[in-house]
mmCIF file with all atom_site columns, C-alpha atoms in Angstrom:
data_model
loop_
_atom_site.group_PDB
_atom_site.id
_atom_site.type_symbol
_atom_site.label_atom_id
_atom_site.label_alt_id
_atom_site.label_comp_id
_atom_site.label_asym_id
_atom_site.label_entity_id
_atom_site.label_seq_id
_atom_site.pdbx_PDB_ins_code
_atom_site.Cartn_x
_atom_site.Cartn_y
_atom_site.Cartn_z
_atom_site.occupancy
_atom_site.B_iso_or_equiv
_atom_site.pdbx_formal_charge
_atom_site.auth_seq_id
_atom_site.auth_comp_id
_atom_site.auth_asym_id
_atom_site.auth_atom_id
_atom_site.pdbx_PDB_model_num
ATOM 1   C CA . UNK A 1 1   ? -13.805 1.361   -6.797  1.00 0.00 ? 1   UNK A CA 1
ATOM 2   C CA . UNK A 1 2   ? -16.319 2.508   -4.204  1.00 0.00 ? 2   UNK A CA 1
ATOM 3   C CA . UNK A 1 3   ? -16.667 6.144   -3.174  1.00 0.00 ? 3   UNK A CA 1
ATOM 4   C CA . UNK A 1 4   ? -15.534 5.217   0.336   1.00 0.00 ? 4   UNK A CA 1
ATOM 5   C CA . UNK A 1 5   ? -12.279 3.752   -1.018  1.00 0.00 ? 5   UNK A CA 1
ATOM 6   C CA . UNK A 1 6   ? -11.703 6.925   -3.039  1.00 0.00 ? 6   UNK A CA 1
ATOM 7   C CA . UNK A 1 7   ? -12.327 8.975   0.100   1.00 0.00 ? 7   UNK A CA 1
ATOM 8   C CA . UNK A 1 8   ? -9.867  6.767   1.981   1.00 0.00 ? 8   UNK A CA 1
ATOM 9   C CA . UNK A 1 9   ? -7.241  7.372   -0.699  1.00 0.00 ? 9   UNK A CA 1
ATOM 10  C CA . UNK A 1 10  ? -7.756  11.122  -0.354  1.00 0.00 ? 10  UNK A CA 1
ATOM 11  C CA . UNK A 1 11  ? -7.458  10.891  3.423   1.00 0.00 ? 11  UNK A CA 1
ATOM 12  C CA . UNK A 1 12  ? -4.271  8.878   3.044   1.00 0.00 ? 12  UNK A CA 1
ATOM 13  C CA . UNK A 1 13  ? -2.784  11.492  0.743   1.00 0.00 ? 13  UNK A CA 1
ATOM 14  C CA . UNK A 1 14  ? -3.716  14.257  3.177   1.00 0.00 ? 14  UNK A CA 1
ATOM 15  C CA . UNK A 1 15  ? -2.222  12.374  6.108   1.00 0.00 ? 15  UNK A CA 1
ATOM 16  C CA . UNK A 1 16  ? 1.142   12.436  4.362   1.00 0.00 ? 16  UNK A CA 1
ATOM 17  C CA . UNK A 1 17  ? 0.659   15.922  2.897   1.00 0.00 ? 17  UNK A CA 1
ATOM 18  C CA . UNK A 1 18  ? 3.716   17.972  2.019   1.00 0.00 ? 18  UNK A CA 1
ATOM 19  C CA . UNK A 1 19  ? 4.103   21.354  0.316   1.00 0.00 ? 19  UNK A CA 1
ATOM 20  C CA . UNK A 1 20  ? 2.782   21.344  -3.269  1.00 0.00 ? 20  UNK A CA 1
ATOM 21  C CA . UNK A 1 21  ? 6.161   20.990  -5.061  1.00 0.00 ? 21  UNK A CA 1
ATOM 22  C CA . UNK A 1 22  ? 6.959   17.788  -3.160  1.00 0.00 ? 22  UNK A CA 1
ATOM 23  C CA . UNK A 1 23  ? 3.590   16.204  -3.986  1.00 0.00 ? 23  UNK A CA 1
ATOM 24  C CA . UNK A 1 24  ? 4.379   16.346  -7.689  1.00 0.00 ? 24  UNK A CA 1
ATOM 25  C CA . UNK A 1 25  ? 7.079   13.716  -7.137  1.00 0.00 ? 25  UNK A CA 1
ATOM 26  C CA . UNK A 1 26  ? 5.452   11.318  -4.692  1.00 0.00 ? 26  UNK A CA 1
ATOM 27  C CA . UNK A 1 27  ? 5.443   7.530   -4.910  1.00 0.00 ? 27  UNK A CA 1
ATOM 28  C CA . UNK A 1 28  ? 2.016   6.656   -6.296  1.00 0.00 ? 28  UNK A CA 1
ATOM 29  C CA . UNK A 1 29  ? 0.897   3.128   -7.083  1.00 0.00 ? 29  UNK A CA 1
ATOM 30  C CA . UNK A 1 30  ? -2.100  0.872   -7.516  1.00 0.00 ? 30  UNK A CA 1
ATOM 31  C CA . UNK A 1 31  ? -2.774  -1.937  -5.065  1.00 0.00 ? 31  UNK A CA 1
ATOM 32  C CA . UNK A 1 32  ? -4.450  -4.787  -6.964  1.00 0.00 ? 32  UNK A CA 1
ATOM 33  C CA . UNK A 1 33  ? -6.055  -7.564  -4.919  1.00 0.00 ? 33  UNK A CA 1
ATOM 34  C CA . UNK A 1 34  ? -5.915  -10.850 -6.851  1.00 0.00 ? 34  UNK A CA 1
ATOM 35  C CA . UNK A 1 35  ? -6.215  -12.983 -3.728  1.00 0.00 ? 35  UNK A CA 1
ATOM 36  C CA . UNK A 1 36  ? -9.206  -15.064 -2.628  1.00 0.00 ? 36  UNK A CA 1
ATOM 37  C CA . UNK A 1 37  ? -9.766  -12.891 0.482   1.00 0.00 ? 37  UNK A CA 1
ATOM 38  C CA . UNK A 1 38  ? -10.251 -9.230  1.343   1.00 0.00 ? 38  UNK A CA 1
ATOM 39  C CA . UNK A 1 39  ? -7.119  -7.196  2.072   1.00 0.00 ? 39  UNK A CA 1
ATOM 40  C CA . UNK A 1 40  ? -7.668  -5.830  5.571   1.00 0.00 ? 40  UNK A CA 1
ATOM 41  C CA . UNK A 1 41  ? -4.366  -4.072  6.307   1.00 0.00 ? 41  UNK A CA 1
ATOM 42  C CA . UNK A 1 42  ? -1.487  -2.504  4.399   1.00 0.00 ? 42  UNK A CA 1
ATOM 43  C CA . UNK A 1 43  ? 1.470   -1.611  6.633   1.00 0.00 ? 43  UNK A CA 1
ATOM 44  C CA . UNK A 1 44  ? 5.020   -0.469  6.006   1.00 0.00 ? 44  UNK A CA 1
ATOM 45  C CA . UNK A 1 45  ? 7.984   -0.925  8.285   1.00 0.00 ? 45  UNK A CA 1
ATOM 46  C CA . UNK A 1 46  ? 10.442  1.760   9.341   1.00 0.00 ? 46  UNK A CA 1
ATOM 47  C CA . UNK A 1 47  ? 13.176  1.333   11.933  1.00 0.00 ? 47  UNK A CA 1
ATOM 48  C CA . UNK A 1 48  ? 11.744  -2.065  12.901  1.00 0.00 ? 48  UNK A CA 1
ATOM 49  C CA . UNK A 1 49  ? 8.200   -0.786  13.602  1.00 0.00 ? 49  UNK A CA 1
ATOM 50  C CA . UNK A 1 50  ? 5.072   -1.342  11.539  1.00 0.00 ? 50  UNK A CA 1
ATOM 51  C CA . UNK A 1 51  ? 3.020   1.684   10.516  1.00 0.00 ? 51  UNK A CA 1
ATOM 52  C CA . UNK A 1 52  ? -0.657  2.085   11.201  1.00 0.00 ? 52  UNK A CA 1
ATOM 53  C CA . UNK A 1 53  ? -2.995  0.525   8.667   1.00 0.00 ? 53  UNK A CA 1
ATOM 54  C CA . UNK A 1 54  ? -3.052  2.646   5.500   1.00 0.00 ? 54  UNK A CA 1
ATOM 55  C CA . UNK A 1 55  ? -6.502  1.369   4.479   1.00 0.00 ? 55  UNK A CA 1
ATOM 56  C CA . UNK A 1 56  ? -9.757  2.942   5.611   1.00 0.00 ? 56  UNK A CA 1
ATOM 57  C CA . UNK A 1 57  ? -11.713 -0.158  4.562   1.00 0.00 ? 57  UNK A CA 1
ATOM 58  C CA . UNK A 1 58  ? -11.093 -3.606  3.129   1.00 0.00 ? 58  UNK A CA 1
ATOM 59  C CA . UNK A 1 59  ? -10.072 -4.117  -0.497  1.00 0.00 ? 59  UNK A CA 1
ATOM 60  C CA . UNK A 1 60  ? -12.193 -6.906  -1.982  1.00 0.00 ? 60  UNK A CA 1
ATOM 61  C CA . UNK A 1 61  ? -10.839 -9.614  -4.295  1.00 0.00 ? 61  UNK A CA 1
ATOM 62  C CA . UNK A 1 62  ? -10.572 -8.195  -7.824  1.00 0.00 ? 62  UNK A CA 1
ATOM 63  C CA . UNK A 1 63  ? -10.577 -4.591  -6.599  1.00 0.00 ? 63  UNK A CA 1
ATOM 64  C CA . UNK A 1 64  ? -7.871  -1.960  -7.255  1.00 0.00 ? 64  UNK A CA 1
ATOM 65  C CA . UNK A 1 65  ? -7.009  0.772   -4.761  1.00 0.00 ? 65  UNK A CA 1
ATOM 66  C CA . UNK A 1 66  ? -4.946  3.894   -5.611  1.00 0.00 ? 66  UNK A CA 1
ATOM 67  C CA . UNK A 1 67  ? -2.296  4.717   -3.017  1.00 0.00 ? 67  UNK A CA 1
ATOM 68  C CA . UNK A 1 68  ? 0.209   7.541   -2.515  1.00 0.00 ? 68  UNK A CA 1
ATOM 69  C CA . UNK A 1 69  ? 3.138   7.874   -0.102  1.00 0.00 ? 69  UNK A CA 1
ATOM 70  C CA . UNK A 1 70  ? 2.877   11.666  -0.397  1.00 0.00 ? 70  UNK A CA 1
ATOM 71  C CA . UNK A 1 71  ? 6.659   11.906  -0.809  1.00 0.00 ? 71  UNK A CA 1
ATOM 72  C CA . UNK A 1 72  ? 9.488   10.494  -2.866  1.00 0.00 ? 72  UNK A CA 1
ATOM 73  C CA . UNK A 1 73  ? 12.122  10.975  -0.164  1.00 0.00 ? 73  UNK A CA 1
ATOM 74  C CA . UNK A 1 74  ? 13.724  8.230   1.887   1.00 0.00 ? 74  UNK A CA 1
ATOM 75  C CA . UNK A 1 75  ? 14.675  4.669   1.097   1.00 0.00 ? 75  UNK A CA 1
ATOM 76  C CA . UNK A 1 76  ? 13.035  3.337   -2.057  1.00 0.00 ? 76  UNK A CA 1
ATOM 77  C CA . UNK A 1 77  ? 12.856  -0.189  -0.688  1.00 0.00 ? 77  UNK A CA 1
ATOM 78  C CA . UNK A 1 78  ? 10.367  -0.547  2.151   1.00 0.00 ? 78  UNK A CA 1
ATOM 79  C CA . UNK A 1 79  ? 9.278   -3.728  3.943   1.00 0.00 ? 79  UNK A CA 1
ATOM 80  C CA . UNK A 1 80  ? 5.527   -4.047  3.397   1.00 0.00 ? 80  UNK A CA 1
ATOM 81  C CA . UNK A 1 81  ? 3.015   -6.413  5.020   1.00 0.00 ? 81  UNK A CA 1
ATOM 82  C CA . UNK A 1 82  ? -0.473  -7.056  3.678   1.00 0.00 ? 82  UNK A CA 1
ATOM 83  C CA . UNK A 1 83  ? -2.969  -8.971  5.821   1.00 0.00 ? 83  UNK A CA 1
ATOM 84  C CA . UNK A 1 84  ? -6.063  -10.787 4.551   1.00 0.00 ? 84  UNK A CA 1
ATOM 85  C CA . UNK A 1 85  ? -9.487  -11.325 6.084   1.00 0.00 ? 85  UNK A CA 1
ATOM 86  C CA . UNK A 1 86  ? -8.618  -14.994 6.708   1.00 0.00 ? 86  UNK A CA 1
ATOM 87  C CA . UNK A 1 87  ? -5.822  -13.772 9.084   1.00 0.00 ? 87  UNK A CA 1
ATOM 88  C CA . UNK A 1 88  ? -2.986  -14.821 6.728   1.00 0.00 ? 88  UNK A CA 1
ATOM 89  C CA . UNK A 1 89  ? -0.480  -12.283 5.424   1.00 0.00 ? 89  UNK A CA 1
ATOM 90  C CA . UNK A 1 90  ? 2.230   -11.730 2.848   1.00 0.00 ? 90  UNK A CA 1
ATOM 91  C CA . UNK A 1 91  ? 5.184   -9.406  3.096   1.00 0.00 ? 91  UNK A CA 1
ATOM 92  C CA . UNK A 1 92  ? 8.063   -8.292  0.910   1.00 0.00 ? 92  UNK A CA 1
ATOM 93  C CA . UNK A 1 93  ? 10.649  -5.593  0.416   1.00 0.00 ? 93  UNK A CA 1
ATOM 94  C CA . UNK A 1 94  ? 9.090   -3.403  -2.280  1.00 0.00 ? 94  UNK A CA 1
ATOM 95  C CA . UNK A 1 95  ? 11.040  -0.888  -4.360  1.00 0.00 ? 95  UNK A CA 1
ATOM 96  C CA . UNK A 1 96  ? 8.531   1.985   -4.423  1.00 0.00 ? 96  UNK A CA 1
ATOM 97  C CA . UNK A 1 97  ? 10.780  4.072   -6.708  1.00 0.00 ? 97  UNK A CA 1
ATOM 98  C CA . UNK A 1 98  ? 10.051  1.517   -9.443  1.00 0.00 ? 98  UNK A CA 1
ATOM 99  C CA . UNK A 1 99  ? 6.576   0.256   -8.506  1.00 0.00 ? 99  UNK A CA 1
ATOM 100 C CA . UNK A 1 100 ? 3.526   1.579   -10.339 1.00 0.00 ? 100 UNK A CA 1
ATOM 101 C CA . UNK A 1 101 ? 1.369   -1.437  -9.584  1.00 0.00 ? 101 UNK A CA 1
ATOM 102 C CA . UNK A 1 102 ? 1.540   -3.819  -6.638  1.00 0.00 ? 102 UNK A CA 1
ATOM 103 C CA . UNK A 1 103 ? -0.399  -7.038  -7.110  1.00 0.00 ? 103 UNK A CA 1
ATOM 104 C CA . UNK A 1 104 ? -1.143  -9.146  -4.059  1.00 0.00 ? 104 UNK A CA 1
ATOM 105 C CA . UNK A 1 105 ? -2.088  -12.807 -4.143  1.00 0.00 ? 105 UNK A CA 1
ATOM 106 C CA . UNK A 1 106 ? -2.478  -15.300 -1.301  1.00 0.00 ? 106 UNK A CA 1
ATOM 107 C CA . UNK A 1 107 ? 0.985   -16.623 -2.120  1.00 0.00 ? 107 UNK A CA 1
ATOM 108 C CA . UNK A 1 108 ? 2.904   -13.335 -2.367  1.00 0.00 ? 108 UNK A CA 1
ATOM 109 C CA . UNK A 1 109 ? 3.375   -9.821  -3.697  1.00 0.00 ? 109 UNK A CA 1
ATOM 110 C CA . UNK A 1 110 ? 4.674   -8.744  -7.100  1.00 0.00 ? 110 UNK A CA 1
ATOM 111 C CA . UNK A 1 111 ? 5.251   -5.246  -8.404  1.00 0.00 ? 111 UNK A CA 1
ATOM 112 C CA . UNK A 1 112 ? 5.989   -3.618  -11.709 1.00 0.00 ? 112 UNK A CA 1
#
């Protein structure tokens, strides 16, 4: 993973920063891009509105990006949309309480 992606992950964690005890129990996961295109956006939906893009830069095919919600509070299942450089997208309801790795392909999203 490039230094810029690592910096982006740190910025993401800081953007959702909470007091130290809460950070110990945050939803952390890996985003694995197994699609044929770059991942350009990663957005979550709350109350019918999409969040800003969580990514500072594109995630290339074959690349893994570490992500962190910065909290473990709220609904575990969150609607998530991932957009590719070819302007297509996939979305799914992801259970972040039970997701350590999210793998995205052109045809969908799986998590484990």
